[in-house]
XYZ file of N, CA and C in Angstrom:
873
model
N 129.803 135.662 100.310
C 131.008 135.707 99.464
C 132.187 135.203 100.228
N 133.067 134.452 99.520
C 134.268 133.991 100.210
C 135.473 134.876 100.019
N 135.635 135.358 98.753
C 136.746 136.264 98.529
C 136.258 137.692 98.589
N 136.927 138.476 99.443
C 136.530 139.852 99.799
C 137.706 140.704 99.682
N 137.552 141.875 99.047
C 138.637 142.820 98.936
C 138.490 143.896 100.003
N 139.567 143.995 100.885
C 139.559 144.835 101.995
C 140.433 146.100 101.737
N 139.853 147.246 101.986
C 140.615 148.522 101.826
C 141.074 149.059 103.218
N 142.330 149.427 103.291
C 142.870 149.987 104.469
C 143.299 151.461 104.179
N 142.827 152.356 104.983
C 143.158 153.774 104.816
C 143.982 154.277 105.915
N 145.268 154.451 105.700
C 146.265 154.915 106.728
C 146.639 156.377 106.351
N 146.217 157.334 107.162
C 146.468 158.741 106.829
C 146.939 159.531 108.045
N 147.417 160.768 107.715
C 147.633 161.759 108.744
C 146.313 162.541 108.925
N 146.269 163.260 110.044
C 145.082 164.061 110.341
C 145.535 165.462 110.666
N 144.516 166.409 110.590
C 144.754 167.786 110.969
C 143.780 168.192 112.059
N 143.841 169.448 112.438
C 142.927 169.915 113.494
C 141.544 170.366 112.927
N 141.403 170.218 111.626
C 140.126 170.641 110.976
C 139.205 169.437 110.722
N 138.165 169.297 111.471
C 137.313 168.139 111.403
C 136.703 167.945 109.994
N 136.169 168.993 109.387
C 135.595 168.892 108.083
C 136.596 168.456 107.026
N 137.806 168.951 107.202
C 138.880 168.626 106.271
C 139.235 167.097 106.315
N 139.302 166.621 107.559
C 139.612 165.244 107.824
C 138.535 164.286 107.213
N 137.215 164.667 107.396
C 136.195 163.902 106.871
C 136.242 163.856 105.312
N 136.464 165.012 104.789
C 136.552 165.116 103.296
C 137.766 164.298 102.781
N 138.848 164.326 103.507
C 140.032 163.582 103.087
C 139.697 162.073 103.161
N 139.042 161.631 104.168
C 138.658 160.233 104.334
C 137.801 159.754 103.197
N 136.840 160.611 102.737
C 135.997 160.267 101.663
C 136.779 160.142 100.363
N 137.721 160.983 100.165
C 138.591 160.912 98.974
C 139.331 159.508 99.025
N 139.862 159.173 100.192
C 140.600 157.916 100.310
C 139.665 156.683 100.122
N 138.473 156.816 100.636
C 137.505 155.710 100.443
C 137.247 155.499 98.919
N 137.075 156.646 98.191
C 136.927 156.558 96.730
C 138.097 155.920 96.069
N 139.268 156.285 96.559
C 140.509 155.694 95.995
C 140.526 154.175 96.203
N 140.180 153.752 97.408
C 140.145 152.342 97.736
C 139.125 151.636 96.856
N 137.906 152.232 96.749
C 136.894 151.638 95.909
C 137.313 151.480 94.470
N 138.041 152.501 93.980
C 138.519 152.480 92.604
C 139.500 151.332 92.393
N 140.168 150.896 93.499
C 141.106 149.780 93.421
C 140.429 148.445 93.637
N 139.102 148.505 93.811
C 138.311 147.290 93.967
C 137.879 146.924 95.338
N 138.117 147.790 96.338
C 137.822 147.497 97.716
C 136.261 147.317 97.846
N 135.888 146.330 98.688
C 134.478 146.121 98.988
C 134.150 146.523 100.428
N 135.125 146.403 101.308
C 134.988 146.858 102.702
C 136.183 147.765 102.931
N 135.896 148.948 103.463
C 136.968 149.949 103.720
C 136.935 150.292 105.226
N 138.135 150.168 105.832
C 138.288 150.467 107.248
C 139.117 151.733 107.414
N 138.586 152.703 108.190
C 139.324 153.935 108.507
C 139.989 153.795 109.873
N 140.951 154.598 110.168
C 141.661 154.524 111.431
C 140.833 155.155 112.594
N 141.310 154.903 113.797
C 140.649 155.363 114.991
C 140.544 156.892 115.023
N 139.370 157.432 115.328
C 139.166 158.876 115.522
C 139.730 159.676 114.382
N 139.322 159.244 113.153
C 139.959 159.818 111.950
C 139.518 161.296 111.669
N 138.489 161.816 112.317
C 138.016 163.153 112.051
C 138.819 164.221 112.766
N 139.782 163.823 113.591
C 140.538 164.862 114.367
C 141.927 164.401 114.589
N 142.752 165.246 115.125
C 144.020 164.839 115.714
C 143.700 163.915 116.871
N 144.679 163.142 117.333
C 144.480 162.342 118.532
C 144.499 163.276 119.765
N 143.392 163.635 120.243
C 143.250 164.681 121.229
C 143.470 164.208 122.673
N 143.560 162.929 122.886
C 143.708 162.352 124.247
C 145.063 162.509 124.855
N 145.933 163.227 124.153
C 147.270 163.486 124.717
C 147.218 164.484 125.920
N 146.104 165.173 125.995
C 145.871 166.170 127.119
C 144.439 165.956 127.657
N 144.274 166.425 128.887
C 142.913 166.471 129.471
C 142.415 167.906 129.362
N 141.563 168.094 128.331
C 141.085 169.441 127.960
C 139.641 169.346 127.701
N 138.784 170.079 128.488
C 137.376 170.008 128.323
C 136.924 170.542 126.982
N 137.725 171.395 126.317
C 137.320 171.920 125.027
C 137.234 170.812 123.956
N 137.970 169.718 124.176
C 137.993 168.631 123.177
C 136.658 167.914 123.105
N 135.841 168.037 124.119
C 134.476 167.412 124.043
C 133.629 167.985 122.927
N 134.046 169.158 122.463
C 133.305 169.760 121.323
C 133.486 168.981 120.031
N 134.470 168.081 120.009
C 134.753 167.313 118.791
C 133.694 166.168 118.666
N 132.991 165.842 119.734
C 132.103 164.673 119.728
C 130.796 164.960 118.976
N 130.196 163.886 118.528
C 128.940 163.954 117.757
C 128.032 162.750 118.014
N 126.760 162.888 117.772
C 125.892 161.729 117.879
C 126.208 160.705 116.804
N 125.939 159.449 117.116
C 126.035 158.323 116.147
C 124.718 157.552 116.189
N 123.933 157.492 115.079
C 124.231 158.172 113.816
C 124.110 159.688 113.910
N 124.783 160.353 112.965
C 124.851 161.819 112.969
C 125.401 162.302 111.655
N 125.982 163.509 111.671
C 126.487 164.122 110.430
C 127.509 163.294 109.675
N 128.488 162.786 110.433
C 129.574 162.041 109.796
C 129.071 160.747 109.213
N 128.233 160.006 109.979
C 127.711 158.719 109.417
C 126.806 159.011 108.252
N 126.043 160.099 108.313
C 125.166 160.404 107.177
C 125.959 160.641 105.918
N 127.013 161.396 106.048
C 127.901 161.684 104.863
C 128.486 160.401 104.337
N 128.996 159.572 105.241
C 129.666 158.319 104.808
C 128.683 157.331 104.260
N 127.426 157.406 104.813
C 126.388 156.489 104.264
C 126.150 156.737 102.797
N 126.085 157.986 102.414
C 125.880 158.349 101.049
C 126.995 157.812 100.139
N 128.230 157.941 100.660
C 129.399 157.436 99.892
C 129.339 155.898 99.770
N 128.999 155.244 100.866
C 128.864 153.772 100.874
C 127.903 153.310 99.817
N 126.716 153.943 99.803
C 125.675 153.590 98.794
C 126.135 153.869 97.359
N 126.763 154.998 97.182
C 127.202 155.384 95.794
C 128.268 154.430 95.303
N 129.213 153.998 96.150
C 130.312 153.167 95.724
C 130.100 151.677 95.959
N 128.987 151.335 96.618
C 128.643 149.973 96.933
C 129.753 149.300 97.781
N 130.204 150.029 98.804
C 131.254 149.558 99.727
C 130.704 149.628 101.164
N 131.222 148.726 101.983
C 131.017 148.797 103.413
C 132.057 149.699 103.977
N 131.629 150.597 104.948
C 132.583 151.506 105.578
C 132.574 151.307 107.110
N 133.774 151.175 107.636
C 134.005 151.045 109.101
C 134.620 152.360 109.564
N 133.870 153.111 110.409
C 134.206 154.481 110.706
C 134.274 154.707 112.176
N 135.457 155.041 112.705
C 135.698 155.260 114.143
C 135.453 156.748 114.491
N 134.570 157.006 115.432
C 134.158 158.382 115.754
C 134.130 158.601 117.266
N 134.157 159.898 117.650
C 134.018 160.341 119.062
C 132.492 160.538 119.252
N 131.883 159.634 120.011
C 130.428 159.689 120.151
C 129.993 160.507 121.337
N 129.066 161.439 121.177
C 128.340 162.103 122.237
C 126.976 161.408 122.387
N 126.928 160.573 123.422
C 125.690 159.825 123.657
C 124.609 160.632 124.313
N 124.976 161.487 125.299
C 124.101 162.369 125.982
C 124.934 163.442 126.632
N 124.327 164.413 127.262
C 125.121 165.471 127.920
C 126.034 164.819 128.958
N 127.344 165.026 128.809
C 128.300 164.518 129.798
C 128.612 163.070 129.648
N 128.176 162.420 128.573
C 128.349 160.981 128.413
C 128.936 160.682 126.984
N 130.153 160.245 126.955
C 130.868 160.100 125.646
C 131.498 158.716 125.553
N 131.624 158.280 124.255
C 132.253 156.985 124.009
C 133.220 157.092 122.797
N 134.168 156.143 122.761
C 135.013 155.910 121.598
C 134.352 154.834 120.791
N 133.747 155.185 119.660
C 132.736 154.267 119.002
C 133.066 154.141 117.521
N 132.842 152.939 117.040
C 132.944 152.687 115.569
C 131.618 152.324 114.992
N 131.234 153.009 113.933
C 129.997 152.736 113.206
C 130.276 151.893 111.983
N 129.289 151.058 111.612
C 129.434 150.226 110.387
C 128.287 150.572 109.492
N 128.663 150.867 108.250
C 127.691 151.221 107.189
C 127.754 150.193 106.129
N 126.602 149.584 105.763
C 126.577 148.546 104.742
C 126.735 149.209 103.326
N 126.879 148.302 102.377
C 127.165 148.734 101.031
C 126.060 149.470 100.301
N 124.841 149.361 100.899
C 123.721 150.156 100.405
C 123.483 151.461 101.186
N 124.406 151.720 102.077
C 124.318 152.939 102.922
C 123.629 152.751 104.210
N 123.093 151.565 104.455
C 122.352 151.294 105.701
C 123.281 151.373 106.913
N 122.837 152.078 107.920
C 123.595 152.151 109.204
C 123.257 150.821 109.954
N 124.289 149.979 110.119
C 124.068 148.649 110.722
C 124.168 148.656 112.242
N 124.883 149.712 112.766
C 125.013 149.753 114.213
C 126.402 150.203 114.621
N 126.718 150.115 115.890
C 127.970 150.583 116.367
C 128.514 149.703 117.491
N 129.837 149.781 117.635
C 130.573 149.169 118.734
C 131.259 150.231 119.556
N 131.039 150.157 120.828
C 131.724 151.102 121.774
C 132.931 150.427 122.432
N 134.073 151.103 122.334
C 135.313 150.570 122.819
C 135.155 150.117 124.284
N 135.577 148.890 124.557
C 135.394 148.281 125.840
C 136.563 148.587 126.799
N 137.784 148.491 126.281
C 138.998 148.680 127.096
C 139.520 150.094 126.891
N 139.585 150.871 127.973
C 139.908 152.315 127.859
C 141.254 152.510 128.612
N 142.302 152.939 127.857
C 143.610 153.091 128.468
C 143.720 154.454 129.242
N 144.727 154.512 130.101
C 145.116 155.753 130.720
C 146.614 155.707 130.952
N 147.319 156.333 130.023
C 148.765 156.342 130.040
C 149.228 157.728 129.690
N 150.471 158.113 129.968
C 150.988 159.394 129.495
C 150.782 159.495 127.978
N 150.115 160.666 127.590
C 149.760 160.984 126.202
C 148.606 160.171 125.651
N 148.018 159.276 126.503
C 146.778 158.525 126.086
C 145.769 158.533 127.228
N 145.283 159.715 127.504
C 144.389 159.938 128.684
C 142.933 159.690 128.283
N 142.685 158.478 127.801
C 141.364 158.233 127.270
C 140.244 158.114 128.363
N 140.642 157.731 129.560
C 139.641 157.628 130.621
C 139.008 159.011 130.990
N 139.667 160.100 130.680
C 139.134 161.394 130.860
C 137.979 161.659 129.934
N 138.008 161.060 128.742
C 137.028 161.341 127.688
C 135.929 160.299 127.556
N 136.320 159.011 127.638
C 135.423 157.919 127.172
C 134.912 157.084 128.341
N 133.620 156.893 128.305
C 133.007 155.887 129.184
C 133.213 154.485 128.546
N 133.619 153.509 129.279
C 133.721 152.118 128.681
C 132.482 151.647 127.979
N 132.632 150.935 126.898
C 131.459 150.464 126.135
C 130.553 149.642 126.993
N 129.231 149.748 126.675
C 128.234 149.013 127.374
C 127.319 148.171 126.403
N 127.757 148.061 125.190
C 127.020 147.266 124.189
C 127.514 145.857 124.072
N 128.573 145.569 124.744
C 129.205 144.263 124.624
C 129.965 144.154 123.324
N 130.388 142.962 123.021
C 131.087 142.703 121.765
C 130.050 142.515 120.624
N 130.444 142.903 119.451
C 129.476 142.973 118.285
C 129.985 142.363 117.071
N 129.095 141.821 116.255
C 129.336 141.482 114.885
C 128.305 142.150 114.017
N 128.705 142.351 112.756
C 127.807 143.048 111.805
C 127.741 142.224 110.547
N 126.567 141.853 110.120
C 126.394 141.080 108.909
C 126.306 142.068 107.697
N 127.320 142.230 107.003
C 127.354 143.181 105.870
C 127.110 142.401 104.585
N 127.025 143.097 103.455
C 126.778 142.533 102.186
C 127.929 141.470 101.824
N 129.093 141.789 102.295
C 130.283 140.980 101.796
C 130.807 139.995 102.795
N 130.612 140.265 104.135
C 131.130 139.363 105.219
C 130.512 139.760 106.506
N 130.632 138.859 107.486
C 130.270 139.158 108.867
C 131.536 139.672 109.562
N 131.453 140.910 110.051
C 132.570 141.629 110.615
C 132.505 141.617 112.124
N 133.667 141.565 112.741
C 133.824 141.922 114.166
C 134.681 143.165 114.236
N 134.247 144.158 115.042
C 135.002 145.371 115.147
C 135.399 145.540 116.634
N 136.695 145.786 116.812
C 137.267 146.133 118.178
C 138.090 147.402 117.930
N 138.516 148.088 118.998
C 139.143 149.383 118.797
C 140.439 149.451 119.629
N 141.575 149.694 118.926
C 142.829 150.058 119.531
C 143.183 149.247 120.832
N 143.001 149.790 122.015
C 143.393 149.210 123.224
C 142.809 147.807 123.409
N 141.661 147.533 122.788
C 141.098 146.222 122.727
C 142.026 145.216 122.121
N 143.023 145.712 121.360
C 143.922 144.805 120.638
C 144.682 143.894 121.549
N 144.889 144.334 122.796
C 145.812 143.601 123.700
C 145.042 142.537 124.430
N 143.773 142.381 124.214
C 142.985 141.462 125.087
C 142.409 140.268 124.260
N 143.032 139.076 124.485
C 142.559 137.951 123.721
C 141.106 137.585 123.983
N 140.614 137.928 125.137
C 139.217 137.604 125.457
C 138.251 138.364 124.485
N 138.603 139.608 124.138
C 137.737 140.374 123.229
C 137.734 139.759 121.846
N 138.922 139.349 121.348
C 138.991 138.720 120.051
C 138.271 137.343 120.042
N 138.427 136.613 121.148
C 137.814 135.277 121.243
C 136.313 135.407 121.207
N 135.741 136.302 122.060
C 134.251 136.394 122.143
C 133.710 136.859 120.792
N 134.356 137.900 120.193
C 133.876 138.398 118.914
C 133.923 137.272 117.818
N 134.952 136.504 117.862
C 135.051 135.377 116.912
C 133.959 134.319 117.174
N 133.737 134.018 118.434
C 132.711 133.033 118.785
C 131.274 133.533 118.374
N 131.120 134.804 118.197
C 129.841 135.392 117.777
C 129.717 135.279 116.246
N 130.702 134.730 115.538
C 130.575 134.491 114.084
C 131.361 135.444 113.210
N 132.220 136.257 113.809
C 132.997 137.188 112.959
C 133.904 136.396 112.012
N 133.880 136.735 110.761
C 134.771 136.174 109.795
C 136.087 136.923 109.661
N 136.012 138.190 110.024
C 137.209 139.114 109.929
C 137.140 139.997 111.201
N 138.274 140.177 111.869
C 138.348 141.117 112.984
C 139.033 142.419 112.476
N 138.377 143.528 112.674
C 138.903 144.834 112.326
C 139.290 145.610 113.521
N 140.482 146.274 113.545
C 140.895 147.115 114.628
C 141.282 148.459 114.140
N 140.413 149.442 114.115
C 140.818 150.827 113.948
C 141.658 151.300 115.132
N 142.731 152.000 114.863
C 143.823 152.206 115.873
C 144.420 153.620 115.746
N 144.892 154.083 116.941
C 145.761 155.268 116.917
C 146.849 155.041 117.955
N 148.014 154.588 117.508
C 149.096 154.321 118.433
C 150.412 154.814 117.822
N 151.289 155.299 118.659
C 152.538 155.835 118.131
C 153.684 155.766 119.104
N 154.789 156.335 118.636
C 155.993 156.380 119.456
C 156.260 157.790 119.909
N 156.749 158.000 121.178
C 157.263 159.258 121.579
C 158.564 159.515 120.774
N 158.670 160.719 120.171
C 159.840 160.968 119.314
C 161.137 161.047 120.122
N 161.081 161.153 121.465
C 162.268 161.139 122.312
C 162.778 159.710 122.583
N 162.017 158.679 122.070
C 162.326 157.291 122.372
C 163.324 156.740 121.417
N 164.101 155.740 121.910
C 165.194 155.160 121.078
C 164.593 154.151 120.130
N 165.300 153.897 119.029
C 164.787 153.017 117.986
C 164.563 151.570 118.395
N 165.409 151.118 119.305
C 165.227 149.675 119.738
C 163.898 149.504 120.441
N 163.530 150.491 121.293
C 162.299 150.455 121.987
C 161.107 150.573 121.016
N 161.256 151.474 120.024
C 160.233 151.563 118.997
C 159.946 150.265 118.298
N 161.029 149.612 117.918
C 160.901 148.346 117.178
C 160.247 147.311 118.101
N 160.639 147.227 119.331
C 160.093 146.230 120.301
C 158.596 146.487 120.501
N 158.207 147.751 120.590
C 156.797 148.091 120.836
C 155.965 147.716 119.613
N 156.419 148.094 118.440
C 155.625 147.760 117.229
C 155.506 146.259 117.078
N 156.595 145.531 117.296
C 156.543 144.074 117.081
C 155.546 143.442 118.118
N 155.498 143.945 119.335
C 154.549 143.440 120.353
C 153.138 143.708 119.892
N 152.877 144.908 119.379
C 151.574 145.285 118.915
C 151.072 144.432 117.774
N 151.995 144.147 116.809
C 151.655 143.319 115.673
C 151.475 141.907 116.064
N 152.383 141.428 116.926
C 152.322 140.011 117.322
C 151.091 139.646 118.058
N 150.609 140.495 118.984
C 149.400 140.103 119.778
C 148.212 139.975 118.857
N 148.139 140.865 117.803
C 147.014 140.791 116.920
C 147.097 139.585 115.941
N 148.265 139.295 115.527
C 148.463 138.085 114.712
C 148.164 136.841 115.489
N 148.386 136.860 116.828
C 148.040 135.762 117.661
C 146.542 135.561 117.735
N 145.806 136.642 117.692
C 144.296 136.612 117.691
C 143.838 135.848 116.437
N 144.559 136.149 115.285
C 144.216 135.521 114.041
C 144.439 134.011 114.160
N 145.577 133.607 114.742
C 145.862 132.180 114.857
C 144.929 131.524 115.827
N 144.722 132.076 116.992
C 143.908 131.430 118.066
C 142.495 131.229 117.623
N 142.003 132.181 116.786
C 140.600 132.102 116.392
C 140.331 131.675 114.954
N 141.390 131.531 114.150
C 141.242 131.048 112.763
C 140.589 132.062 111.864
N 140.800 133.349 112.107
C 140.151 134.392 111.304
C 141.242 135.388 110.783
N 140.897 136.135 109.766
C 141.753 137.198 109.297
C 141.623 138.365 110.308
N 142.725 139.095 110.417
C 142.750 140.291 111.241
C 143.207 141.448 110.411
N 142.514 142.568 110.522
C 142.855 143.807 109.778
C 143.082 144.912 110.761
N 144.224 145.518 110.785
C 144.502 146.606 111.746
C 144.900 147.844 111.012
N 144.208 148.953 111.238
C 144.418 150.179 110.495
C 144.813 151.311 111.458
N 146.014 151.776 111.356
C 146.563 152.763 112.304
C 146.813 154.105 111.529
N 146.801 155.205 112.277
C 147.134 156.464 111.706
C 148.656 156.623 111.597
N 149.042 157.661 110.919
C 150.487 157.924 110.697
C 150.739 159.429 110.831
N 152.010 159.823 111.059
C 152.333 161.196 111.069
C 152.703 161.769 112.439
N 153.339 162.938 112.431
C 153.669 163.649 113.686
C 152.502 164.400 114.265
N 152.230 164.293 115.527
C 151.241 165.034 116.208
C 151.782 165.488 117.530
N 150.961 166.190 118.325
C 151.363 166.641 119.715
C 152.588 167.468 119.634
N 152.562 168.462 118.663
C 153.673 169.390 118.418
C 155.035 168.662 118.168
N 154.902 167.541 117.470
C 156.094 166.737 117.115
C 156.569 165.768 118.206
N 155.821 165.700 119.305
C 156.303 164.822 120.387
C 155.860 163.345 120.154
N 154.887 163.148 119.262
C 154.358 161.789 118.990
C 154.399 161.504 117.476
N 154.919 160.365 117.205
C 154.978 159.877 115.806
C 154.067 158.659 115.731
N 152.879 158.790 115.180
C 152.019 157.660 114.981
C 152.649 156.723 113.941
N 152.765 155.434 114.358
C 153.682 154.582 113.606
C 153.091 153.847 112.405
N 151.872 154.154 112.015
C 151.360 153.488 110.824
C 151.458 151.982 110.953
N 152.066 151.364 109.973
C 152.316 149.913 110.049
C 151.042 149.086 110.019
N 149.982 149.649 109.424
C 148.719 148.952 109.259
C 148.994 147.600 108.540
N 148.202 146.572 108.864
C 148.494 145.280 108.267
C 147.241 144.376 108.189
N 147.369 143.304 107.378
C 146.399 142.275 107.276
C 147.092 140.946 107.595
N 146.555 140.162 108.467
C 147.075 138.870 108.820
C 146.082 137.785 108.418
N 146.596 136.692 107.881
C 145.718 135.528 107.558
C 145.467 134.689 108.826
N 144.660 133.648 108.794
C 144.328 132.873 110.015
C 145.495 132.088 110.616
N 146.627 132.145 109.939
C 147.870 131.450 110.512
C 148.887 132.475 110.993
N 148.478 133.724 110.973
C 149.352 134.775 111.449
C 150.334 135.298 110.422
N 150.194 134.821 109.142
C 151.124 135.367 108.117
C 150.671 136.739 107.581
N 151.557 137.649 107.409
C 151.188 138.941 106.903
C 150.895 138.920 105.441
N 149.759 139.326 105.063
C 149.396 139.551 103.666
C 149.727 140.987 103.129
N 149.832 141.852 104.082
C 150.160 143.252 103.754
C 150.664 143.960 104.964
N 151.614 144.860 104.834
C 152.061 145.728 105.907
C 152.452 147.076 105.338
N 151.873 148.149 105.923
C 152.074 149.512 105.497
C 153.401 150.017 106.079
N 153.851 151.118 105.523
C 155.057 151.822 106.033
C 154.759 152.458 107.381
N 155.827 152.940 108.000
C 155.712 153.611 109.314
C 155.598 155.151 109.164
N 155.713 155.690 107.983
C 155.705 157.168 107.929
C 155.024 157.742 106.689
N 154.246 156.963 105.963
C 153.565 157.458 104.744
C 152.080 157.146 104.760
N 151.287 158.020 104.119
C 149.920 157.724 103.965
C 149.771 156.643 102.914
N 148.835 155.693 103.124
C 148.708 154.617 102.159
C 147.180 154.193 102.072
N 146.827 153.844 100.868
C 145.510 153.230 100.630
C 145.787 151.912 99.945
N 145.523 150.832 100.673
C 145.861 149.527 100.114
C 144.573 148.706 100.012
N 144.563 147.784 99.101
C 143.436 146.854 98.924
C 144.042 145.427 98.920
N 143.530 144.619 99.798
C 144.041 143.259 99.977
C 142.877 142.309 99.851
N 142.995 141.316 98.970
C 141.934 140.273 98.866
C 142.176 139.175 99.864
N 141.138 138.811 100.558
C 141.195 137.727 101.459
C 140.097 136.633 101.127
N 140.326 135.445 101.631
C 139.334 134.343 101.368
C 138.890 133.890 102.692
N 137.644 134.196 103.078
C 137.091 133.807 104.371
C 136.899 132.362 104.514
N 136.925 131.588 103.404
C 136.797 130.143 103.552
C 138.033 129.523 104.174
N 139.154 130.299 104.240
C 140.339 129.819 104.845
C 140.092 129.484 106.346
N 139.160 130.139 106.977
C 138.842 129.861 108.328
C 138.510 128.375 108.548
N 137.704 127.850 107.697
C 137.321 126.398 107.840
C 138.509 125.519 107.744
N 139.379 125.791 106.795
C 140.569 125.017 106.562
C 141.484 125.015 107.781
N 141.787 126.293 108.257
C 142.654 126.371 109.417
C 142.077 125.812 110.679
N 140.742 126.016 110.930
C 140.135 125.456 112.092
C 139.987 123.938 112.084
N 139.936 123.387 110.877
C 139.847 121.924 110.752
C 141.222 121.288 111.065
N 142.283 121.825 110.477
C 143.610 121.247 110.661
C 144.299 121.623 111.994
N 143.915 122.771 112.505
C 144.397 123.219 113.836
C 143.198 123.430 114.702
N 142.537 122.435 115.228
C 141.224 122.579 115.840
C 141.181 123.125 117.270
N 141.629 124.334 117.346
C 141.675 125.003 118.676
C 140.209 125.151 119.218
N 139.264 125.426 118.316
C 137.882 125.610 118.735
C 137.332 124.264 119.269
N 137.668 123.163 118.636
C 137.178 121.876 119.085
C 137.720 121.558 120.449
N 138.948 121.847 120.766
C 139.661 121.427 121.982
C 139.522 122.407 123.124
N 138.773 123.452 123.010
C 138.612 124.397 124.086
C 137.925 123.701 125.249
N 138.467 123.874 126.476
C 137.923 123.320 127.670
C 137.108 124.398 128.337
N 135.919 124.670 127.831
C 135.065 125.746 128.350
C 134.617 125.478 129.748
N 134.676 124.194 130.146
C 134.280 123.874 131.574
C 135.349 124.352 132.607
N 136.508 124.709 132.160
C 137.648 125.061 133.024
C 138.001 126.540 133.085
N 137.213 127.358 132.351
C 137.650 128.768 132.191
C 137.056 129.746 133.155
N 136.253 129.331 134.146
C 135.639 130.178 135.085
C 136.606 131.175 135.721
N 137.829 130.744 136.128
C 138.715 131.641 136.815
C 139.122 132.877 136.047
N 138.949 132.838 134.724
C 139.312 134.051 133.928
C 138.409 135.196 134.196
N 137.294 134.965 134.809
C 136.328 136.074 135.139
C 136.808 136.818 136.412
N 137.790 136.347 137.084
C 138.291 136.997 138.314
C 139.351 138.086 137.924
N 139.445 139.128 138.751
C 140.486 140.142 138.464
C 141.849 139.562 138.625
N 142.026 138.766 139.682
C 143.290 138.088 139.996
C 142.989 136.846 140.823
N 143.748 135.814 140.643
C 143.418 134.602 141.364
C 144.324 134.580 142.568
N 143.829 135.058 143.740
C 144.550 135.120 144.949
C 144.575 133.790 145.647
N 145.609 133.491 146.414
C 145.688 132.273 147.240
C 144.634 132.360 148.367
N 143.999 131.239 148.655
C 143.106 131.234 149.767
C 143.802 131.448 151.150
């Protein structure tokens, strides 16, 4: 299919895991009722963003993938004939955890998962305490409606991840996300940070000639110290915004995209043709020191 309707679900979350899953299902139904064929949920949607602290009790939030959440969502996907992209806290084994996104096809089939490759460690984002870096590599998923590439939040800042996933045949790049502003921060800094976040992802769309869909959570968390900035968006292969959500409200949006645009943009702006792959070996070094 060339024209595909994408559903973005931008919501607040609570401390109740079952409540968050039920809410997500309601929102998926709302997106499907608006015509969505692929629905993307935000990062770690079944809980509050718990990585603001290093607390061993938070490991109780993790679950196997596939598991209870993917089983519940699989039934919804089959019922509504929609693809679901679901970001979850994966318990792989005792003491081994990942930040993982599962992809469920429109007939409910579990297609597989992508484990977040780039793991941040910043004040209020202590993800290295919880998550082992992904070991599945970059992934694409051939769904009923399109071939998807899925990356997760901090992966957004790395052009290498977007490039490799695109080279694997992804027609659309999806980024489930949880990012926000400290409420003590000034408005100018907030604006600068959001613009950088959006710009880097739009640049992935341009460099690779694909649509980019970024879905972020919204609302106050961490006892009011963190405002997740929403601002979910869809970019076309030239970096133009087809949709942008608000910074403070829950939204369920459906945006139609045409994946055949990739061919047009890549033909007229042939970045893929002109790549000098013979010259890129230095990028595999941590830093290029002088001899």
